[in-house]
Short mmCIF file of C-alpha atoms and ligand atoms in Angstrom, two decimals:
data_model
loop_
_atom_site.label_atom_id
_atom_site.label_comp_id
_atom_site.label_asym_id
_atom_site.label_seq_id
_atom_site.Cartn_x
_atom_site.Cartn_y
_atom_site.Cartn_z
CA UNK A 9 85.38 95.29 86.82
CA UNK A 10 86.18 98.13 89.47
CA UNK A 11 85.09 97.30 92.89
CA UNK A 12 85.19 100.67 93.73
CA UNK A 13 82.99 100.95 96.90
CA UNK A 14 83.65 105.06 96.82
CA UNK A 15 85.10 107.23 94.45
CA UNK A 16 85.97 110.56 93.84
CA UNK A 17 85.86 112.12 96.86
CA UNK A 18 86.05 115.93 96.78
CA UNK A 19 88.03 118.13 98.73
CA UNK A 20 87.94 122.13 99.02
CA UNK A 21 90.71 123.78 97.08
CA UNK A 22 94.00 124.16 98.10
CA UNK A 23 94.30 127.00 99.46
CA UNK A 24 96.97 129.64 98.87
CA UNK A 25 98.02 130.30 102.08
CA UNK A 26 101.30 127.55 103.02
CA UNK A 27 100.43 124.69 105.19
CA UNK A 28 102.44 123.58 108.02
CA UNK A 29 101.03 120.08 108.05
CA UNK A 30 104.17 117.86 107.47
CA UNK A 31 106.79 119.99 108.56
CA UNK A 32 109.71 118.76 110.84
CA UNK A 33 110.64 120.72 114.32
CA UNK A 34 112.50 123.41 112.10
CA UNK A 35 110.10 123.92 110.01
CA UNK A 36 107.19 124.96 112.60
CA UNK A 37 109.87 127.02 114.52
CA UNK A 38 110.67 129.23 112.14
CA UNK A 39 106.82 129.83 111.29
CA UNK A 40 106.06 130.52 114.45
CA UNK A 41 109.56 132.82 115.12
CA UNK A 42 107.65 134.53 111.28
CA UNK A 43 104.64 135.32 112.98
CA UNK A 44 105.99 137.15 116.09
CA UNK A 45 105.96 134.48 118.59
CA UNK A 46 108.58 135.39 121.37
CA UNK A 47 112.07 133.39 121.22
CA UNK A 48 111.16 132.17 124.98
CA UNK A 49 107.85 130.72 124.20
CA UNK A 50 108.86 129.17 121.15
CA UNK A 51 109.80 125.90 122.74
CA UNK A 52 106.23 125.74 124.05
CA UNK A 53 104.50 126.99 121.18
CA UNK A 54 106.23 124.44 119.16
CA UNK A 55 105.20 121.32 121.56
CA UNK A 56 101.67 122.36 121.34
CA UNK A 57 101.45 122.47 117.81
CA UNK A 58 103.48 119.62 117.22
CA UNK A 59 101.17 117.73 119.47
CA UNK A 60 98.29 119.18 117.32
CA UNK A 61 99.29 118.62 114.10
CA UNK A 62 100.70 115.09 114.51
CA UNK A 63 99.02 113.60 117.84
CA UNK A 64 95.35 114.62 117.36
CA UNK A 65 95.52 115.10 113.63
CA UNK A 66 93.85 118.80 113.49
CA UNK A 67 93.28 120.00 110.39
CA UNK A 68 91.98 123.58 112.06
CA UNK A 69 94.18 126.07 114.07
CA UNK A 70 90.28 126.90 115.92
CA UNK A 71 90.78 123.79 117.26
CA UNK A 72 93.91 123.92 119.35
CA UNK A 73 92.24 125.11 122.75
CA UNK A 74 95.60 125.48 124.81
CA UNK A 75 97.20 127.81 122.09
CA UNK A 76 95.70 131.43 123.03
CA UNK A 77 92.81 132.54 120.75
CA UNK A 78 94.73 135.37 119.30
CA UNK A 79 98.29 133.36 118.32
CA UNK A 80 95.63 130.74 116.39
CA UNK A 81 94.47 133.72 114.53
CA UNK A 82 97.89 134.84 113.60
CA UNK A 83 98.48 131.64 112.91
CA UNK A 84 95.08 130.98 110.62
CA UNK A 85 95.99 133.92 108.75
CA UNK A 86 99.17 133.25 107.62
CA UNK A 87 99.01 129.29 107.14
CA UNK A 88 96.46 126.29 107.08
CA UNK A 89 96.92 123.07 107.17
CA UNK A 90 95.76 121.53 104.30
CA UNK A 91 96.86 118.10 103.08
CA UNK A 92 97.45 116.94 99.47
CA UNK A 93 94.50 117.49 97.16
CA UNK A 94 92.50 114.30 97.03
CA UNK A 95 91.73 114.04 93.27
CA UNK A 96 90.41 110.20 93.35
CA UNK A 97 89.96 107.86 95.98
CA UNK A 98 89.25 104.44 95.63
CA UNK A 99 88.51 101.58 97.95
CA UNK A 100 89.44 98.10 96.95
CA UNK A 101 86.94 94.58 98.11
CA UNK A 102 89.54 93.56 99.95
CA UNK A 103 90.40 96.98 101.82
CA UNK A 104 92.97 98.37 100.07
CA UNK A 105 92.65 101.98 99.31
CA UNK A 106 94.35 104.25 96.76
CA UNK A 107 94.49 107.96 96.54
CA UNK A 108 95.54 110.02 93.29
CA UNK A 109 97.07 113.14 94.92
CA UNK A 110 97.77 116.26 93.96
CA UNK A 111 100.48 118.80 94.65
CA UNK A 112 101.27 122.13 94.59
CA UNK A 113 102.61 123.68 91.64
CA UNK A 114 106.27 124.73 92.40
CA UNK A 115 108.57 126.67 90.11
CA UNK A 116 107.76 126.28 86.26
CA UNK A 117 105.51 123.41 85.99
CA UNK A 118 103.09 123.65 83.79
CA UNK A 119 100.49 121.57 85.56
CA UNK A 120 99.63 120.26 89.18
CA UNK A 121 101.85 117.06 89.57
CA UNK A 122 100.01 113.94 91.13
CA UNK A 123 101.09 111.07 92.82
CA UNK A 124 100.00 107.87 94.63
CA UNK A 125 99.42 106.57 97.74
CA UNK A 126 98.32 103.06 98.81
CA UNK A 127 96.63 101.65 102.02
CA UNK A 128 97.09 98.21 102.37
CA UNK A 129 95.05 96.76 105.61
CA UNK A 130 95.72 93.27 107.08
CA UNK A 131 94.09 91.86 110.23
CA UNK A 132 96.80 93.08 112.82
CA UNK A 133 98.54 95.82 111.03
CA UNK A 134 97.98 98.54 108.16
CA UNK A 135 100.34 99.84 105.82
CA UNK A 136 100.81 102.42 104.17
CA UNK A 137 102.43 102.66 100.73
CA UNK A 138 103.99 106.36 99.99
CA UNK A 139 105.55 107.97 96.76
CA UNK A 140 109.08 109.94 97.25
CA UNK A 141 109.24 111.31 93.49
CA UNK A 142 106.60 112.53 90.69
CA UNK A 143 107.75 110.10 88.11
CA UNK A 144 110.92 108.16 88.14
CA UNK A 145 114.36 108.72 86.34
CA UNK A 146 115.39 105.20 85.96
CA UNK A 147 113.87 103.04 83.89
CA UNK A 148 113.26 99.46 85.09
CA UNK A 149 111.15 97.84 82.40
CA UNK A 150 108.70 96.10 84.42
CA UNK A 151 107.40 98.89 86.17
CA UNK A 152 104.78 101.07 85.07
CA UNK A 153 106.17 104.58 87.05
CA UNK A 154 109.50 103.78 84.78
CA UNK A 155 107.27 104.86 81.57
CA UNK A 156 106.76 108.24 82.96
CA UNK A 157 109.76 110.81 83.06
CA UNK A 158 110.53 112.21 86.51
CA UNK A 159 108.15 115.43 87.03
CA UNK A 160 109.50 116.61 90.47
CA UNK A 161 111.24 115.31 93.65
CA UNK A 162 109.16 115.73 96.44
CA UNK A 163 108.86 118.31 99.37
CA UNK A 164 109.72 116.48 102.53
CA UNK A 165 106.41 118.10 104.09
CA UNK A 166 104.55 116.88 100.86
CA UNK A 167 106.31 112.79 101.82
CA UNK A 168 105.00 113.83 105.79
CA UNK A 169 101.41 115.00 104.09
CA UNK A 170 100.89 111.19 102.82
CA UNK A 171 100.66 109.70 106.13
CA UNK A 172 98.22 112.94 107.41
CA UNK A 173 95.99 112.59 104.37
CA UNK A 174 95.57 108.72 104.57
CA UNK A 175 95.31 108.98 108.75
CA UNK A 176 92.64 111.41 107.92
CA UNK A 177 90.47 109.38 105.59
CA UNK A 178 90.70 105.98 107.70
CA UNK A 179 89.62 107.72 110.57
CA UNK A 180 93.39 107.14 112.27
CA UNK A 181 93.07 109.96 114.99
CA UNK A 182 92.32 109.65 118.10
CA UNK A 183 88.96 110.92 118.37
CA UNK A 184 88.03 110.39 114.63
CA UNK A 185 84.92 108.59 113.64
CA UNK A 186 85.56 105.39 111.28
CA UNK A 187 85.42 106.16 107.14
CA UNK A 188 82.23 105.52 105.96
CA UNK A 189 82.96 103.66 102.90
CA UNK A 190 82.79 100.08 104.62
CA UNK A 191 85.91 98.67 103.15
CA UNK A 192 87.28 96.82 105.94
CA UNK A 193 90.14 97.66 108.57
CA UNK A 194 92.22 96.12 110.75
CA UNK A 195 91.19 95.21 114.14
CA UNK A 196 93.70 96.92 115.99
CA UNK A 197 94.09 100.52 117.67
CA UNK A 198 96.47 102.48 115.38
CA UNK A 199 95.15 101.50 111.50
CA UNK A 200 98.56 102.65 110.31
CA UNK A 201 101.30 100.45 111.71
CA UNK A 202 103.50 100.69 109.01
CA UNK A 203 104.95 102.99 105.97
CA UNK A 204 106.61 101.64 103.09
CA UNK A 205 108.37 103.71 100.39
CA UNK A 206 107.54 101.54 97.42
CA UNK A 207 105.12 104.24 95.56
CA UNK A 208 106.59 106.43 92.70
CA UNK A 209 110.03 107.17 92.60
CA UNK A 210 113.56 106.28 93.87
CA UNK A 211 113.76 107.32 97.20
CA UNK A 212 117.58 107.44 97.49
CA UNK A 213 117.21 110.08 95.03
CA UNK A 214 115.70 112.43 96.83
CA UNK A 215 117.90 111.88 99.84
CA UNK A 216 116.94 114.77 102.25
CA UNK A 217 113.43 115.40 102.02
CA UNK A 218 112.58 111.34 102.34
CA UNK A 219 115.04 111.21 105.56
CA UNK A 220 113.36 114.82 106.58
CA UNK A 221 110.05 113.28 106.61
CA UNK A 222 110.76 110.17 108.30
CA UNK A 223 112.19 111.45 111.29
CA UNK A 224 108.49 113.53 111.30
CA UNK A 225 107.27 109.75 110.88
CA UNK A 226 109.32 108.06 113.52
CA UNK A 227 108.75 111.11 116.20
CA UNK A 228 108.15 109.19 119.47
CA UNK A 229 106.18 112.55 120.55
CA UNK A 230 104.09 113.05 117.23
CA UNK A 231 102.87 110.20 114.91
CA UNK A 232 105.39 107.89 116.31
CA UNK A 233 105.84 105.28 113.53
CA UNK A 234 109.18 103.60 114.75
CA UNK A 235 112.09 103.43 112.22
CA UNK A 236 111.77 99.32 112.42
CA UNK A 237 108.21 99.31 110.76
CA UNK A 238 109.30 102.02 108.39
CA UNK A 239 110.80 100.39 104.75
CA UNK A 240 112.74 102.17 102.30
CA UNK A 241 112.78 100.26 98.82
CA UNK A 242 115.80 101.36 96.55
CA UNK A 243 116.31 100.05 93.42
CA UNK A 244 120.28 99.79 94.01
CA UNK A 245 121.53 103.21 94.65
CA UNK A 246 124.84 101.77 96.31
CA UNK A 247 126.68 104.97 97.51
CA UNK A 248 123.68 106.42 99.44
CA UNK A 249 122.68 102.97 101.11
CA UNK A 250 125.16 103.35 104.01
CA UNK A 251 124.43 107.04 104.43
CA UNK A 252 120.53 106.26 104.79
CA UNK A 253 121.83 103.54 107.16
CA UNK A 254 123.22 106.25 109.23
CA UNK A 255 121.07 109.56 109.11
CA UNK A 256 117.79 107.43 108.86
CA UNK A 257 118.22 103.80 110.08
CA UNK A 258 115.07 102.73 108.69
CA UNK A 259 114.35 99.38 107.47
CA UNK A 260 115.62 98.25 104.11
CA UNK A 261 114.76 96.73 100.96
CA UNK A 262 116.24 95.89 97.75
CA UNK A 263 114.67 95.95 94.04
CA UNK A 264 116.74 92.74 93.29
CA UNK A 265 114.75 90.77 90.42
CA UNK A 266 117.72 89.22 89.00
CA UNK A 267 120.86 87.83 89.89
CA UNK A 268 122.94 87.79 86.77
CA UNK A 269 124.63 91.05 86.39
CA UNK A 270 123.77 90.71 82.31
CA UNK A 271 120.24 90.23 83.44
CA UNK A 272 119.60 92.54 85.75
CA UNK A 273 121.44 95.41 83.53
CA UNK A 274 118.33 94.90 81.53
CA UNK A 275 115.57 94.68 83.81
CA UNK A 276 116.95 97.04 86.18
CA UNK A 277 119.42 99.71 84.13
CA UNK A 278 121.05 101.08 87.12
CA UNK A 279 122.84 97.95 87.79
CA UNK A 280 124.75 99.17 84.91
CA UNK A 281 126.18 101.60 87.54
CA UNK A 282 126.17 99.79 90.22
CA UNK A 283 126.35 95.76 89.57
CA UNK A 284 125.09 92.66 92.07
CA UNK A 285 128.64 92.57 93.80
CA UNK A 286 128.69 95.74 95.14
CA UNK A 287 124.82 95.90 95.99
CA UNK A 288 125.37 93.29 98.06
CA UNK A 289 128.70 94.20 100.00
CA UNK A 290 126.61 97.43 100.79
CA UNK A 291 123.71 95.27 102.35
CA UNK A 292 125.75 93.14 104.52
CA UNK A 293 127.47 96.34 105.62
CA UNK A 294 124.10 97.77 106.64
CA UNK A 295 124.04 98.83 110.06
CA UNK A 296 121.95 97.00 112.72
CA UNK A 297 120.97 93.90 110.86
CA UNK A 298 120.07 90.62 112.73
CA UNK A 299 117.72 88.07 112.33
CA UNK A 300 115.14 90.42 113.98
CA UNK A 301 115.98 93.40 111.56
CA UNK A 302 116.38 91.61 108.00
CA UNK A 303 116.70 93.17 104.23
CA UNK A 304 114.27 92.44 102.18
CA UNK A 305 114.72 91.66 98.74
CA UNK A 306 111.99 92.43 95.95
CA UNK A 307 111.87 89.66 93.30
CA UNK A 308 109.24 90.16 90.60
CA UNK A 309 108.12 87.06 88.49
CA UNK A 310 108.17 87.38 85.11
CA UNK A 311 107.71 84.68 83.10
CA UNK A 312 110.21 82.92 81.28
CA UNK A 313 112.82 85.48 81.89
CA UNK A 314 113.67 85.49 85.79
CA UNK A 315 111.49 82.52 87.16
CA UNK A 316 113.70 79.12 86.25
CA UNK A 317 114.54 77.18 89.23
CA UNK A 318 118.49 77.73 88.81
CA UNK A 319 117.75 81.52 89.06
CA UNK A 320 115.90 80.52 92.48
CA UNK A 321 118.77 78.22 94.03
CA UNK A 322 121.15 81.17 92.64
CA UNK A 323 119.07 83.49 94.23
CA UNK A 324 119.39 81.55 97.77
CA UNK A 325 122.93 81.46 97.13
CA UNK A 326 123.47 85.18 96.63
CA UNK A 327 121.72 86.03 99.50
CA UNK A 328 123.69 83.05 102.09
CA UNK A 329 124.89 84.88 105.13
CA UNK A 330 122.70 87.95 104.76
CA UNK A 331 119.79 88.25 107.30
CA UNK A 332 117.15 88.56 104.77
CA UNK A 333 113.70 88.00 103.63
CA UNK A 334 112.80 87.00 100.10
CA UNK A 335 109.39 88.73 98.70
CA UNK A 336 108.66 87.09 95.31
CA UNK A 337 105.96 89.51 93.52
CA UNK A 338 103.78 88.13 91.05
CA UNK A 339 104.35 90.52 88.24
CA UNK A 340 101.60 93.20 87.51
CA UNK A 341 101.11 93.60 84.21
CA UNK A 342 99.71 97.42 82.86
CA UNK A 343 98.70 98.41 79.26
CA UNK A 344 102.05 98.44 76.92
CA UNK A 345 103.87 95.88 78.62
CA UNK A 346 106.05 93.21 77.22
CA UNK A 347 106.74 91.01 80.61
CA UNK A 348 103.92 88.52 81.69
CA UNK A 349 103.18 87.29 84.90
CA UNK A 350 104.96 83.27 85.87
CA UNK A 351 102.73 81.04 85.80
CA UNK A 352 101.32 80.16 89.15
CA UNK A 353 103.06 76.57 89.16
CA UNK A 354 106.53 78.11 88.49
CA UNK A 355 105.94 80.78 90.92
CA UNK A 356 105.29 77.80 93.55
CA UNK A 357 108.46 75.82 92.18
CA UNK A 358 110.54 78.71 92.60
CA UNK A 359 108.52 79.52 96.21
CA UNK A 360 109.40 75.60 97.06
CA UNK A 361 113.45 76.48 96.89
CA UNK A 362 113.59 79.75 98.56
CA UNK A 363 111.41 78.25 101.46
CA UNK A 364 113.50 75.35 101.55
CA UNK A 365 116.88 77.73 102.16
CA UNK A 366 114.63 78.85 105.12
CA UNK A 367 112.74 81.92 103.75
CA UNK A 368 109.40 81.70 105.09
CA UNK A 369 106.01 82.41 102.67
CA UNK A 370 107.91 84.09 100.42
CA UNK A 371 105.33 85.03 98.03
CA UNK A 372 103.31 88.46 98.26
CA UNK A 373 99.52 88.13 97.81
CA UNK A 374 98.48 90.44 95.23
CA UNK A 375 96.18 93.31 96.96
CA UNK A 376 93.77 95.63 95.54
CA UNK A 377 94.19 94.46 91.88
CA UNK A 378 90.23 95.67 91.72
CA UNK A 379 91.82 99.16 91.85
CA UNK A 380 94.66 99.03 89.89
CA UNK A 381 96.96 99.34 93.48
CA UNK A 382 99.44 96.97 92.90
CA UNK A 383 103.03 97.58 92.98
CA UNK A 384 104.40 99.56 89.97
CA UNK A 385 100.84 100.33 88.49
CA UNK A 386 101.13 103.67 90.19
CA UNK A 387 100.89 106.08 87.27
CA UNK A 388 98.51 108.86 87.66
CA UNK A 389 96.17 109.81 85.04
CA UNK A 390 97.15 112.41 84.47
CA UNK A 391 100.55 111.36 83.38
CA UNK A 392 98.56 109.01 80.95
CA UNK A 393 97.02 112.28 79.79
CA UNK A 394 100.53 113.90 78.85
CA UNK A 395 101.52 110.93 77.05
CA UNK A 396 98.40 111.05 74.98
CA UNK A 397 99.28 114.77 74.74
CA UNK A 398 102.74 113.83 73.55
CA UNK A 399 101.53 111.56 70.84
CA UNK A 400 99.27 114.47 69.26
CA UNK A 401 102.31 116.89 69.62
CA UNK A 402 104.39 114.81 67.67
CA UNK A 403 101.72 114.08 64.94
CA UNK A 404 101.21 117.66 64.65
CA UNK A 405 105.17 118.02 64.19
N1 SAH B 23 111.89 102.85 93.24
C1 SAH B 23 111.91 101.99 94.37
C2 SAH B 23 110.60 101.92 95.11
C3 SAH B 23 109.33 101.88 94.31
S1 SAH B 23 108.91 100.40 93.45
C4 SAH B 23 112.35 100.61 93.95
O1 SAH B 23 112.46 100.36 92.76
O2 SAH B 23 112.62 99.82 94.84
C5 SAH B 23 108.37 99.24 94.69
C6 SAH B 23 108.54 97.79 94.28
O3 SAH B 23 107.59 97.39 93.28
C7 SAH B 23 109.91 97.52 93.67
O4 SAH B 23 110.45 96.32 94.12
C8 SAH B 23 109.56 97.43 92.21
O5 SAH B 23 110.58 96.80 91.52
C9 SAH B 23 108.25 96.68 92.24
N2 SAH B 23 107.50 96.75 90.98
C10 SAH B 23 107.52 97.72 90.06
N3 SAH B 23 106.70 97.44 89.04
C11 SAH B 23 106.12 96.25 89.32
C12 SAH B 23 105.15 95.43 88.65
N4 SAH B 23 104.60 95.82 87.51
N5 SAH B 23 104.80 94.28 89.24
C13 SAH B 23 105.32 93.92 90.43
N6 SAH B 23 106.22 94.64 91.10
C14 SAH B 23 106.63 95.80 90.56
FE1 SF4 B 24 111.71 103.73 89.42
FE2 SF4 B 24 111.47 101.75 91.27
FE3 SF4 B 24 109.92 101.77 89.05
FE4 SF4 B 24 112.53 101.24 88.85
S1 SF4 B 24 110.98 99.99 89.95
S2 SF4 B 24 111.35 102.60 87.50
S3 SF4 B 24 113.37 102.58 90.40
S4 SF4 B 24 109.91 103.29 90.68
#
């Protein structure tokens, strides 16, 4: 049964003009130097819209009374600022919402790609899960994105227009009134505390945009989510985990799920590439860490192949000497899978180690399972669509 307390809410077409909503500092400048604005004022200009767009949340140039009447013309001709198309949206019992989004068609694709995003409230913080890719490359074969072929990397704008779209539909602006769906939100100022990227893709592979959009994120002057509550989640691209360490600093975590090398070549194939030893020598080389600032490290529980109790104490034992929390995630199953969830004893057996070694509740409550929000169920329609499509090309071949 879908406890779906509102669904499919409609938004106006995209329009064809190019919005500026979730660009970065370079991006606005050089709109504004397009549209004629003198190179003296553009410092100006560019605080007042940046204050606009990611302070108060406008979604109207009319609105932005200190810009002068005829510069918000120039502007409203030229641009909007129009968020991600809002194809579904779906709130959860317990809170959780999910959007199906869709993007902009760029370059040759045949059809609008669509992503995910999830928001996850608790009673003293919200946050907010975002996609980085359309699709995935790799292939891990729990997870339900793995099943679709990559579609597109994301614009870093298009990462930026997650966060606008969701703060726009909680009612997360200052002087926005709350959503009228009911579905319950935290009890605390800002709804969105935190951003995790653990929606579709890899993140790591698509480097610039994802560190381009969380410095828009982390902008103590615009939506100022600070680079400790923002998580990146990488299945194990080594080489660019020190360089995201550097140009981004954000918080990390790690797509573990096994600790056998032969094991987690299977579950997850990049290890191939880059296996458990070096994963790990590029973790406790990440800048900054301390028991305040910890990895975290993703371990889903699937039954009867990564869930025996030696796998948990050699889990402990991997991580010794890393500052690092463990998140055991019951597995979520989706149509076509082989894996099954642990049973819930085993997951508490294995729990029972990993909080002996000192990892506090290590197990992640399952959220918005009424909705299909869970972690690697984001697939959009859509892509279930092609692969139906697929099927009846081949039959026809
Ligand atoms: N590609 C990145 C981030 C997206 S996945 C990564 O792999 O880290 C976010 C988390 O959800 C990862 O830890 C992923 O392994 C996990 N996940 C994927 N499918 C899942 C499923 N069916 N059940 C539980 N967790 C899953
Ligand atoms: Fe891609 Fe992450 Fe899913 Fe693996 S778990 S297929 S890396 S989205």
């Amino acid at each position: 049964m879908h406890a779906i307390l509102q669904a499919g809410a409609p938004q106006p077409l995209v329009s064809a003009k190019a919005s500026l909503a979730g660009l970065g500092r370079e991006g606005l400048r050089a709109a504004l130097a397009g549209v004629g604005v003198p190179d003296k004022q553009l410092n100006m200009r560019l605080g007042q819209l940046w204050s606009w767009i990611y302070v108060r949340g406008a979604t109207d140039f009319n609105d932005m009374s200190d810009v002068s009447k005829e510069l918000r013309a120039t502007l409203a001709s030229a641009y909007c600022l129009d968020r991600p198309e809002i194809v579904t949206e779906q709130a959860s019992v317990d809170g959780t919402r999910k959007w199906l989004l869709r993007l902009p068609i760029r370059g040759h694709e045949a059809r609008a790609p669509e992503i995910e995003t999830v928001y996850i409230p608790e009673a003293d913080r919200g946050t907010l899960c975002i996609s980085s890719q359309v699709g995935c490359t790799l292939t891990c074969s729990f997870c339900h994105t793995g099943t679709q072929r990559l579609v597109r990397n994301l614009e870093a704008s298009e990462v930026v227009g997650q966060v606008l779209l969701a703060r726009d539909r909680i009612g997360d602006w200052p002087a926005a009134a709350p959503p009228r769906d009911g579905a319950p939100l935290p009890a605390i100022e800002r709804k969105i505390t935190n951003v995790v990227l653990m929606g579709m893709g890899e993140p790591l592979y698509n480097f610039a945009s994802v560190r381009d959009a969380m410095a828009v994120v982390a902008d103590g002057d615009g939506l100022a989510i600070s680079k400790r509550r923002i998580t990146l989640s990488t299945s194990g691209v080594v080489p660019e985990i020190p360089r995201w360490g550097e140009e981004a600093g954000t918080m990390l975590a790690i797509s573990l799920h096994a600790v056998r090398d032969e094991l987690r070549d299977k579950l997850v194939p990049i290890n191939r590439k880059y296996p458990i030893t070096e994963l790990m020598a590029a973790c406790r080389a990440y800048p900054g860490l301390s028991n305040a600032r910890r990895i975290t490290f993703e371990y889903v529980m699937l039954k009867g192949v990564n869930d025996s109790l030696a796998d948990a104490k050699a889990l402990v034992k991997l991580l010794a000497g890393i500052p690092a929390k463990i998140n055991l995630i019951p597995f979520n199953p989706w149509p076509g899978t082989a894996h099954e969830c642990s049973d819930w004893e085993q997951i508490e057996r294995f729990a029972e180690i990993v909080n002996r070694a000192g990892y506090a509740s290590p197990v992640r409550t399952p959220r918005g399972r009424d909705i299909m929000a869970a972690c690697g169920q984001l697939r959009s329609e859509s892509a279930k669509l092609s692969a139906r499509e697929r099927k009846v090309a081949q039959g026809a071949a």
